[in-house]
Short mmCIF file of C-alpha atoms in Angstrom, two decimals:
data_model
loop_
_atom_site.label_atom_id
_atom_site.label_comp_id
_atom_site.label_asym_id
_atom_site.label_seq_id
_atom_site.Cartn_x
_atom_site.Cartn_y
_atom_site.Cartn_z
CA UNK A 1 130.07 -61.80 -34.63
CA UNK A 2 130.62 -62.35 -31.07
CA UNK A 3 129.68 -65.42 -29.11
CA UNK A 4 127.80 -64.99 -25.85
CA UNK A 5 127.02 -67.56 -23.15
CA UNK A 6 123.38 -67.13 -22.11
CA UNK A 7 121.67 -68.22 -18.92
CA UNK A 8 117.89 -68.02 -18.74
CA UNK A 9 116.35 -68.65 -15.39
CA UNK A 10 112.54 -69.23 -15.68
CA UNK A 11 110.41 -68.85 -12.52
CA UNK A 12 106.77 -68.63 -11.70
CA UNK A 13 105.53 -65.11 -11.48
CA UNK A 14 105.03 -63.49 -8.12
CA UNK A 15 101.60 -64.50 -6.69
CA UNK A 16 101.43 -67.69 -8.79
CA UNK A 17 101.17 -70.65 -6.53
CA UNK A 18 104.31 -72.80 -6.55
CA UNK A 19 103.45 -76.26 -5.21
CA UNK A 20 106.97 -77.63 -5.86
CA UNK A 21 108.68 -74.81 -4.10
CA UNK A 22 106.20 -75.11 -1.17
CA UNK A 23 106.73 -78.89 -0.93
CA UNK A 24 110.55 -78.45 -0.85
CA UNK A 25 110.27 -75.85 1.86
CA UNK A 26 108.06 -78.09 4.01
CA UNK A 27 110.82 -80.62 3.93
CA UNK A 28 113.56 -78.32 5.05
CA UNK A 29 113.00 -78.30 8.93
CA UNK A 30 113.16 -82.13 9.05
CA UNK A 31 116.71 -81.74 7.45
CA UNK A 32 117.67 -79.13 9.90
CA UNK A 33 117.56 -76.17 7.48
CA UNK A 34 115.50 -73.93 9.93
CA UNK A 35 116.91 -70.71 8.51
CA UNK A 36 115.86 -71.22 4.86
CA UNK A 37 112.53 -69.99 3.56
CA UNK A 38 111.01 -68.38 0.52
CA UNK A 39 111.78 -71.40 -1.74
CA UNK A 40 110.64 -70.97 -5.40
CA UNK A 41 111.20 -73.79 -7.94
CA UNK A 42 112.11 -72.96 -11.55
CA UNK A 43 114.04 -73.99 -14.52
CA UNK A 44 117.36 -72.86 -16.04
CA UNK A 45 118.58 -73.03 -19.71
CA UNK A 46 122.13 -72.50 -20.82
CA UNK A 47 123.21 -72.03 -24.48
CA UNK A 48 125.37 -69.82 -26.63
CA UNK A 49 124.23 -67.15 -29.04
CA UNK A 50 126.16 -65.46 -31.80
CA UNK A 51 125.41 -61.81 -32.36
CA UNK A 52 126.99 -58.60 -33.48
CA UNK A 53 126.79 -57.15 -29.90
CA UNK A 54 125.35 -57.73 -26.55
CA UNK A 55 122.32 -55.70 -27.21
CA UNK A 56 121.49 -57.82 -30.23
CA UNK A 57 122.15 -61.08 -28.45
CA UNK A 58 119.80 -59.99 -25.65
CA UNK A 59 117.14 -59.13 -28.17
CA UNK A 60 117.29 -62.59 -29.66
CA UNK A 61 117.15 -64.25 -26.16
CA UNK A 62 114.28 -62.13 -24.96
CA UNK A 63 112.33 -63.08 -28.09
CA UNK A 64 113.07 -66.73 -27.49
CA UNK A 65 111.90 -66.38 -23.89
CA UNK A 66 108.66 -64.73 -24.91
CA UNK A 67 107.86 -67.19 -27.71
CA UNK A 68 109.01 -70.47 -26.28
CA UNK A 69 110.94 -70.73 -22.98
CA UNK A 70 108.28 -69.16 -20.85
CA UNK A 71 104.54 -69.14 -20.64
CA UNK A 72 103.98 -65.43 -19.93
CA UNK A 73 100.69 -66.15 -18.24
CA UNK A 74 102.48 -67.84 -15.34
CA UNK A 75 106.21 -67.43 -15.78
CA UNK A 76 108.94 -64.78 -15.82
CA UNK A 77 112.47 -65.09 -17.06
CA UNK A 78 115.84 -63.52 -16.05
CA UNK A 79 118.56 -63.44 -18.66
CA UNK A 80 122.37 -63.35 -17.95
CA UNK A 81 124.81 -62.79 -20.89
CA UNK A 82 128.48 -63.01 -20.84
CA UNK A 83 130.98 -62.93 -23.68
CA UNK A 84 132.21 -66.41 -24.37
CA UNK B 1 75.05 -86.35 -43.11
CA UNK B 2 77.79 -87.78 -40.87
CA UNK B 3 80.06 -85.43 -38.88
CA UNK B 4 83.72 -85.94 -39.99
CA UNK B 5 85.99 -85.38 -37.03
CA UNK B 6 89.79 -85.12 -37.37
CA UNK B 7 91.71 -86.27 -34.30
CA UNK B 8 95.29 -84.86 -34.27
CA UNK B 9 97.93 -87.37 -33.38
CA UNK B 10 101.06 -85.73 -31.91
CA UNK B 11 104.08 -87.86 -30.97
CA UNK B 12 103.11 -88.77 -27.42
CA UNK B 13 99.35 -88.48 -27.79
CA UNK B 14 97.70 -91.47 -26.21
CA UNK B 15 93.91 -90.99 -26.28
CA UNK B 16 93.44 -90.55 -30.01
CA UNK B 17 92.02 -94.05 -30.71
CA UNK B 18 89.63 -93.64 -27.64
CA UNK B 19 88.25 -90.43 -29.21
CA UNK B 20 87.90 -92.10 -32.65
CA UNK B 21 86.06 -95.09 -31.05
CA UNK B 22 83.75 -92.99 -29.00
CA UNK B 23 82.93 -90.52 -32.02
CA UNK B 24 82.37 -93.51 -34.37
CA UNK B 25 80.05 -95.33 -31.76
CA UNK B 26 77.93 -92.16 -31.76
CA UNK B 27 77.56 -92.26 -35.60
CA UNK B 28 80.44 -89.82 -36.41
CA UNK B 29 83.19 -90.46 -38.74
CA UNK B 30 86.44 -89.94 -37.07
CA UNK B 31 89.92 -90.24 -38.53
CA UNK B 32 93.44 -89.55 -37.26
CA UNK B 33 95.31 -86.48 -38.57
CA UNK B 34 99.12 -86.61 -38.34
CA UNK B 35 100.73 -83.58 -36.52
CA UNK B 36 103.42 -83.21 -39.30
CA UNK B 37 100.81 -82.56 -41.97
CA UNK B 38 100.02 -79.07 -42.93
CA UNK B 39 96.33 -79.78 -43.87
CA UNK B 40 93.35 -81.08 -41.92
CA UNK B 41 91.66 -82.37 -45.10
CA UNK B 42 87.88 -82.18 -45.10
CA UNK B 43 86.68 -82.17 -41.44
CA UNK B 44 83.71 -80.68 -39.61
CA UNK B 45 85.47 -80.57 -36.38
CA UNK B 46 88.87 -81.08 -34.89
CA UNK B 47 89.82 -82.75 -31.58
CA UNK B 48 93.24 -82.40 -29.98
CA UNK B 49 93.32 -85.60 -27.72
CA UNK B 50 94.96 -86.31 -24.37
CA UNK B 51 98.44 -87.64 -23.77
CA UNK B 52 101.95 -86.17 -23.62
CA UNK B 53 102.41 -84.43 -26.90
CA UNK B 54 106.21 -84.09 -27.60
CA UNK B 55 106.83 -85.72 -24.18
CA UNK B 56 105.40 -82.55 -22.45
CA UNK B 57 108.99 -81.33 -22.58
CA UNK B 58 109.46 -77.72 -21.54
CA UNK B 59 105.79 -77.37 -20.63
CA UNK B 60 102.75 -79.40 -21.59
CA UNK B 61 101.67 -78.16 -25.12
CA UNK B 62 104.61 -75.87 -25.53
CA UNK B 63 106.30 -77.70 -28.28
CA UNK B 64 103.09 -79.21 -29.76
CA UNK B 65 101.80 -75.73 -30.64
CA UNK B 66 104.61 -75.49 -33.11
CA UNK B 67 103.58 -78.69 -34.90
CA UNK B 68 102.94 -78.04 -38.55
CA UNK B 69 99.34 -79.05 -38.31
CA UNK B 70 98.64 -76.26 -35.76
CA UNK B 71 98.64 -73.60 -38.56
CA UNK B 72 95.71 -75.44 -40.12
CA UNK B 73 93.99 -75.89 -36.80
CA UNK B 74 94.30 -72.17 -36.11
CA UNK B 75 92.90 -71.23 -39.48
CA UNK B 76 89.96 -73.72 -39.01
CA UNK B 77 89.26 -72.15 -35.58
CA UNK B 78 89.47 -68.67 -36.94
CA UNK B 79 86.86 -69.74 -39.61
CA UNK B 80 84.44 -70.72 -36.89
CA UNK B 81 85.19 -74.51 -37.14
CA UNK B 82 84.66 -76.50 -33.91
CA UNK B 83 87.92 -77.39 -32.10
CA UNK B 84 88.04 -79.32 -28.87
CA UNK B 85 91.17 -79.95 -26.81
CA UNK B 86 90.87 -82.69 -24.20
CA UNK B 87 93.35 -82.66 -21.33
CA UNK B 88 96.75 -82.43 -23.03
CA UNK B 89 94.75 -80.97 -25.99
CA UNK B 90 93.52 -78.25 -23.62
CA UNK B 91 97.07 -77.44 -22.66
CA UNK B 92 98.11 -77.25 -26.34
CA UNK B 93 95.20 -74.72 -27.04
CA UNK B 94 96.29 -72.48 -24.17
CA UNK B 95 99.90 -72.59 -25.33
CA UNK B 96 98.67 -71.80 -28.84
CA UNK B 97 96.80 -68.76 -27.42
CA UNK B 98 93.51 -70.15 -28.88
CA UNK B 99 92.24 -70.25 -25.34
CA UNK B 100 93.27 -67.88 -22.46
CA UNK B 101 95.00 -68.83 -19.23
CA UNK B 102 97.23 -71.90 -18.39
CA UNK B 103 97.24 -75.23 -16.80
CA UNK B 104 99.52 -75.58 -13.73
CA UNK B 105 100.59 -78.56 -11.65
CA UNK B 106 97.84 -79.83 -9.47
CA UNK B 107 97.40 -78.53 -5.94
CA UNK B 108 99.02 -81.18 -3.74
CA UNK B 109 101.42 -82.24 -6.57
CA UNK B 110 99.46 -85.44 -7.13
CA UNK B 111 98.80 -87.04 -10.49
CA UNK B 112 95.05 -87.53 -10.54
CA UNK B 113 93.41 -90.48 -12.27
CA UNK B 114 89.82 -90.76 -10.99
CA UNK B 115 86.13 -90.18 -12.06
CA UNK B 116 84.86 -86.75 -11.01
CA UNK B 117 81.54 -85.00 -11.19
CA UNK B 118 81.37 -81.86 -13.32
CA UNK B 119 78.44 -79.46 -13.70
CA UNK B 120 77.53 -78.07 -17.01
CA UNK B 121 77.84 -74.33 -16.35
CA UNK B 122 77.23 -72.86 -19.74
CA UNK B 123 75.70 -74.09 -23.02
CA UNK B 124 77.42 -71.46 -25.11
CA UNK B 125 80.01 -73.83 -26.70
CA UNK B 126 80.24 -76.46 -29.37
CA UNK B 127 80.63 -79.10 -26.63
CA UNK B 128 77.83 -78.13 -24.43
CA UNK B 129 75.32 -76.75 -27.04
CA UNK B 130 71.87 -78.20 -26.29
CA UNK B 131 73.09 -79.71 -22.95
CA UNK B 132 71.03 -78.75 -19.93
CA UNK B 133 72.86 -76.14 -17.86
CA UNK B 134 73.21 -77.33 -14.31
CA UNK B 135 73.17 -81.07 -15.23
CA UNK B 136 75.97 -83.06 -13.64
CA UNK B 137 78.16 -85.47 -15.46
CA UNK B 138 80.57 -88.15 -14.30
CA UNK B 139 83.73 -88.11 -16.30
CA UNK B 140 87.22 -89.31 -15.69
CA UNK B 141 90.18 -87.04 -15.20
CA UNK B 142 93.79 -88.09 -15.72
CA UNK B 143 96.33 -85.36 -15.40
CA UNK B 144 99.19 -83.78 -13.39
CA UNK B 145 98.95 -80.22 -14.77
CA UNK B 146 95.28 -79.53 -14.69
CA UNK B 147 94.93 -76.61 -12.33
CA UNK B 148 93.55 -73.82 -14.39
CA UNK B 149 94.76 -70.29 -13.87
CA UNK B 150 94.38 -66.93 -15.43
CA UNK B 151 94.48 -63.30 -14.41
CA UNK B 152 91.49 -61.58 -12.77
CA UNK B 153 90.35 -59.61 -15.92
CA UNK B 154 90.31 -62.83 -17.97
CA UNK B 155 88.33 -64.63 -15.25
CA UNK B 156 85.83 -61.69 -15.22
CA UNK B 157 85.47 -61.96 -18.95
CA UNK B 158 85.05 -65.84 -18.93
CA UNK B 159 82.30 -65.37 -16.26
CA UNK B 160 80.50 -62.38 -17.94
CA UNK B 161 80.45 -64.14 -21.37
CA UNK B 162 79.41 -67.54 -20.12
CA UNK B 163 82.67 -69.19 -21.31
CA UNK B 164 83.17 -71.32 -18.24
CA UNK B 165 81.40 -74.39 -19.63
CA UNK B 166 82.15 -77.08 -17.01
CA UNK B 167 82.97 -76.74 -13.33
CA UNK B 168 84.12 -79.40 -10.80
CA UNK B 169 81.60 -80.12 -8.17
CA UNK B 170 84.36 -81.01 -5.80
CA UNK B 171 87.47 -79.26 -6.98
CA UNK B 172 90.19 -81.95 -7.25
CA UNK B 173 93.25 -80.03 -8.52
CA UNK B 174 93.05 -76.38 -7.16
CA UNK B 175 91.57 -75.02 -10.43
CA UNK B 176 90.65 -71.33 -10.26
CA UNK B 177 86.84 -71.04 -9.88
CA UNK B 178 86.48 -74.83 -10.00
CA UNK B 179 87.04 -74.52 -13.75
CA UNK B 180 87.15 -77.82 -15.68
CA UNK B 181 86.41 -76.47 -19.19
CA UNK B 182 86.27 -73.14 -20.99
CA UNK B 183 85.42 -71.80 -24.43
CA UNK B 184 86.68 -68.95 -26.55
CA UNK B 185 84.50 -65.93 -27.14
CA UNK B 186 82.82 -67.49 -30.18
CA UNK B 187 82.22 -70.74 -28.33
CA UNK B 188 83.79 -72.81 -31.15
CA UNK B 189 87.05 -73.45 -29.44
CA UNK B 190 86.77 -75.55 -26.23
CA UNK B 191 89.27 -76.94 -23.78
CA UNK B 192 88.50 -79.35 -20.92
CA UNK B 193 90.49 -81.48 -18.59
CA UNK B 194 88.02 -84.37 -18.12
CA UNK B 195 88.03 -87.15 -20.81
CA UNK B 196 84.52 -87.48 -22.36
CA UNK B 197 85.82 -90.33 -24.48
CA UNK B 198 86.52 -92.38 -21.32
CA UNK B 199 82.90 -92.21 -20.31
CA UNK B 200 81.45 -93.28 -23.52
CA UNK B 201 80.35 -96.89 -22.90
CA UNK B 202 78.56 -98.56 -19.98
CA UNK B 203 81.57 -100.84 -19.60
CA UNK B 204 83.65 -97.71 -18.51
CA UNK B 205 81.31 -97.03 -15.55
CA UNK B 206 79.69 -93.85 -17.17
CA UNK B 207 78.24 -92.84 -20.44
CA UNK B 208 78.02 -89.24 -19.55
CA UNK B 209 80.87 -88.38 -22.04
CA UNK B 210 78.47 -89.26 -24.87
CA UNK B 211 76.40 -86.26 -23.94
CA UNK B 212 79.27 -83.88 -24.58
CA UNK B 213 80.54 -85.74 -27.71
CA UNK B 214 77.07 -85.98 -29.09
CA UNK B 215 76.74 -82.23 -28.69
CA UNK B 216 80.09 -81.80 -30.54
CA UNK B 217 78.83 -84.04 -33.49
CA UNK B 218 75.62 -81.82 -33.71
CA UNK B 219 77.75 -78.65 -33.60
CA UNK B 220 80.10 -80.06 -36.27
CA UNK B 221 77.15 -80.75 -38.65
CA UNK B 222 75.66 -77.40 -37.93
CA UNK B 223 78.81 -75.55 -38.62
CA UNK B 224 79.44 -77.59 -41.76
CA UNK B 225 75.96 -76.63 -43.07
CA UNK B 226 76.62 -72.93 -42.35
CA UNK B 227 80.22 -73.16 -43.88
CA UNK B 228 78.89 -74.90 -47.03
CA UNK B 229 76.20 -72.26 -47.51
CA UNK B 230 78.52 -69.35 -47.10
#
């Protein structure tokens, strides 16, 4: 078994309104961040997973994303794995 | 015959007693069902009440759908039994895939606690059966994640099959197509953001919720009679 560190970033799917991101972006000019745009708010999860190899680890994490960490109707996930 | 209504209590639910009171005032027989049980017992309909089941952690309804009772709720719904999710209960039903779509944060990021006007848009559901289509009801809403969203093909289906049962007259939260409540294809599973149990007594300022809950009690008895005969 190998231990992997997983990072799952959950974001709203393209085209889904993101009122949090929009509100944050509206506040930026007042703070002087004129050059920042395209803000999207999301969530991140970090955990470790034990698996025989990276492929098996990714399979588990993808399944977890689909069944629990995201609502596929409105959210996408991006998974990053690295050996612990 | 008295309609027996099971009201599921999740950790964090907070409208279960309001539903029990409102149902009993209408002549029903409501009781609380604990989320950690695996059986609904003998019921003619199930209500998933409002609140913050499992703290709304991760997403509203995301953890509640894995509560042990949900297996029994899914089986009851699959058998044609009436299931109504109110507010957080609606969110649980979408997460459990018993209803399509999802509830997003309100447009404007404001928690809304007010009485709104909704139009009965279809009577093809256990909650609106026998209720005049086009009638307007004044019912409170109380939510942060109430903006209904689904993909275009789902919306087309909901429209074509008369499954949009309630629409906001003045959309408060950005819901797609002014949707306040929908039903599944069979009409026996319903989710709505407004709280009919909070419009069940003249003291509350509106009794329009009784129209919907009354329809649910009739639907529950009708289903019970059919189920007993089959």
